Amino acid sequence: MLYPNTLEQKLGFDTIRERLKDACVSQLGQDYVEKIRFTDNGPLIDKLLRQTDEFKQIVQYEPDFPSSNYIDVRPHLNRVRVEGLALTEAEFFDLKLALRTIQDCLKFLAKREEASVRADRSFPFLRELAGPIAVDKKLTDALERVIDDRGLVRDSASPELASIRRRIISEQANLRKRLDSILRQARQNGWIPDDLSLTIRGGRLVIPIAAEHKRKIKGFVHDESQTGQTVFLEPAEVFDANNEIRELEYEERREIYRILLALTDQIRPHLDELRRAINFLAQIDFIRAKAKLAVQLEAIMPKLSEKPLVDWTNARHPLLHLSFQKQQKSVVPLSVRLDEKNRILIISGPNAGGKSVALKTIGLIQYMLQCGLLVPMADYAEMGIFQNLFIDIGDEQSLENDLSTYSSHLTAMKQFVIGSNKRTLFLIDEFGTGTEPGLGGAIAESILEELNKSGAYGVINTHYTNLKVFADKTAGLINGAMRFDGEHLEPLYQLEIGRPGSSFAFEIAQKIGLPKGVIDRAKEKLGTQQVNFEKLLKELDIEKRVFSEKNLEVSINQRKLAQQLAEYTALKTRLDNEQKLLINNAKQKAKALVQEANQRIESTIREIKENKAEREPTRQIRQELERFEDKELKPETLVVEKPKQAEEEFEADNSAIAVGSYVRISGQNAIGQILSLRGKDAEIRIGDLKSNVKLNRLEKVSKKTFKEATEARDDRPRSQGIDINEKMQNFSFNLDIRGKRGEEALGEVDRFVDDALMLGYPELRIVHGKGDGILRTLIRNHLRGYKQVGKMEDEHADRGGAGVTIVKMK
């Protein structure tokens, strides 16, 4: 059940219907668009969605699918039913083209079924649609045999027709020869201008002749020019020839009618088969229109649930999406969940904050789904099926029915309370408005309690505090808020579920310049409880935004820590394996040396015994044994690096650091000069480079030390060791360059990106401010030169928006 009768107009589905009509290529598809109806038949919805999803693949990836000659021949088929009536050549030509398109569609689907190895390219639901469709080949062959590709009856349609047309051609050739002769003679006599030639009037060949010479040639005048200076004359000597041609043409016409009548009689027994085929063509046109719209909307087929459920992620209002595409803008997506635990969502927030758009988005997308259309949201979203869809959006006041605004709302609420059940989705905009706020709030709360008891699902927009409190205390209800930037007083158009929203009435009044005294008196009249409630909501929103930034920073640090831990574990495992490998190799070599040494000792003893311990041989044997010991068992010499000389002692200066002072970075040999001081930070210049360093990391040195270091710089090694641990401790993924000159900012960005690449940071944040966007454009153009930079985008509106660039590394 749908309520009210104007539901489609209120949700904007009538515009969707018109866009579908525009996407159809024939009246066939447009008639199906008119038949679109809301249904709660789950299997039917699933079938319609899958057909459209398959055709979406065809629209995107299959350019050879037939896209022309979707001709509506249903009136022609109705005429065939009349006995003794023949279709015209043009009507048969339309039928021929339509049947050819149908055959091409069937061949396409059959070919994909045979050749496709991918399940998503075999189009099973479209093939099921085409299953019962068949066109008798004898019928199509008969059409091809009779009607040519110009839509005319072929000469070969019958022997009689071929003979007649040959005779016509022969007679026309003879007639033209005779007329050419007369025309040439008249031109020589000056009766006819040189630029005129033979023409046809009333189906007969005639010659143009000047009016003053028309009596020079005997004949019949058929016509004259607009000026009357030229007449079109049929010479008397060709009367008979022209008459012969006209008689042959009449004979040709009779033969064509006989052929077309026979062909009409031949297709009459196949009318039911042809109607099914044309209906298939209409469905193809209709489904393709739905697929084209789905491509424009970037729509998908969600997971379908038979039970009532709303579990949407990144849903976009279809009409807003199409409108914003032309303006090259993007719609803020909507994510919402309604289930058995939280069935009714109470949305609050400031005016113009997006509450009504969110409500219409939910209603239009649910209606589109249950009409068999794909919907614009994330592909992992899940949608349920509802039996009833009730909406109360806009003003239904009526002078004819004596209904005020509030009366019309109450009439709708009566229908909601009576008709709601566990498979109902209701949408109410500005719940309870139109009457005295205290009474309206009480009645609204009572109606909400009844709707909750019915088990229905719904979304309600309201400003009433009592409804927010009721939702917080009642099972089945949940609060939601349209987010609002309380600092800049700008709507963010994002739905946040779980907490109520503030109307920000006082803040908006203050922004537009309402006198402060008026606002203060309004707060006094409202009472401290309500003011504190609104203030608490605003503070909660700001705190949530702050904690979101902290959570982001923590999550980045956690990812970095996990990456470092994985690298450390891998390095330790590799070192342990290398150590074990070295020990095993050493043991093998030691074992081999011991074996060789034992063999040599045994050999030495044997030779000494054989020589009976004579002095000279024994001495030689001992020398050989000593040589083996010196060569094979001598310890390897270790290469020990000489300790580096202590760093150069610097002449310190114990006075306070100021602009112009010479300083040294603790733990390094870099010496520079202070350019400026900002709180606990100092900007220093080291050579041609500028950098920001904490004051507690700087040591003041004398001018003499600075000069010596500057003069000796070229003799020192160019590269210095880098303390990774120190860089990691002092590095922040956030860089603030607001207020800096372009060249200075680019230098800082280069150092910032270099450090991030060295430390493996996946995401960086550069704060440059909004202004005129000059610094932002300069920075982004410069970063595009880094091949390691994958993507750049604005920060979330809560955290700086276009004033901050998020840099994501590849």
Short mmCIF file of C-alpha atoms in Angstrom, two decimals, residues 735 737 741-754 757 766 768 773-790 792 805 807 809:
data_model
loop_
_atom_site.label_atom_id
_atom_site.label_comp_id
_atom_site.label_asym_id
_atom_site.label_seq_id
_atom_site.Cartn_x
_atom_site.Cartn_y
_atom_site.Cartn_z
CA LEU A 735 53.07 20.51 8.43
CA ILE A 737 53.03 26.55 6.28
CA ARG A 741 56.24 32.89 1.12
CA GLY A 742 55.96 30.53 -1.84
CA GLU A 743 59.70 29.74 -2.14
CA GLU A 744 60.05 29.27 1.60
CA ALA A 745 56.96 27.04 1.75
CA LEU A 746 58.19 24.82 -1.11
CA GLY A 747 61.51 24.31 0.68
CA GLU A 748 59.74 23.18 3.84
CA VAL A 749 57.43 20.89 1.85
CA ASP A 750 60.43 19.26 0.13
CA ARG A 751 62.14 18.55 3.46
CA PHE A 752 58.87 17.37 4.94
CA VAL A 753 58.18 14.91 2.09
CA ASP A 754 61.79 13.65 2.07
CA LEU A 757 59.53 8.98 2.52
CA ILE A 766 49.81 20.02 4.95
CA HIS A 768 48.22 26.01 3.99
CA GLY A 773 43.93 29.33 -2.98
CA ILE A 774 47.29 30.51 -4.43
CA LEU A 775 49.49 28.71 -1.90
CA ARG A 776 47.34 25.57 -2.13
CA THR A 777 47.65 25.48 -5.94
CA LEU A 778 51.43 26.11 -5.74
CA ILE A 779 51.93 23.29 -3.22
CA ARG A 780 49.78 20.75 -5.12
CA ASN A 781 51.41 21.50 -8.47
CA HIS A 782 54.81 21.06 -6.82
CA LEU A 783 53.83 17.74 -5.19
CA ARG A 784 52.69 16.34 -8.55
CA GLY A 785 56.38 16.25 -9.46
CA TYR A 786 56.95 13.51 -6.84
CA LYS A 787 56.44 10.09 -8.35
CA GLN A 788 55.96 8.69 -4.82
CA VAL A 789 52.83 10.85 -4.28
CA GLY A 790 49.73 8.86 -5.19
CA MET A 792 45.96 14.57 -3.02
CA THR A 805 45.77 19.06 1.74
CA VAL A 807 48.83 13.69 0.69
CA MET A 809 51.80 8.08 -0.79
#
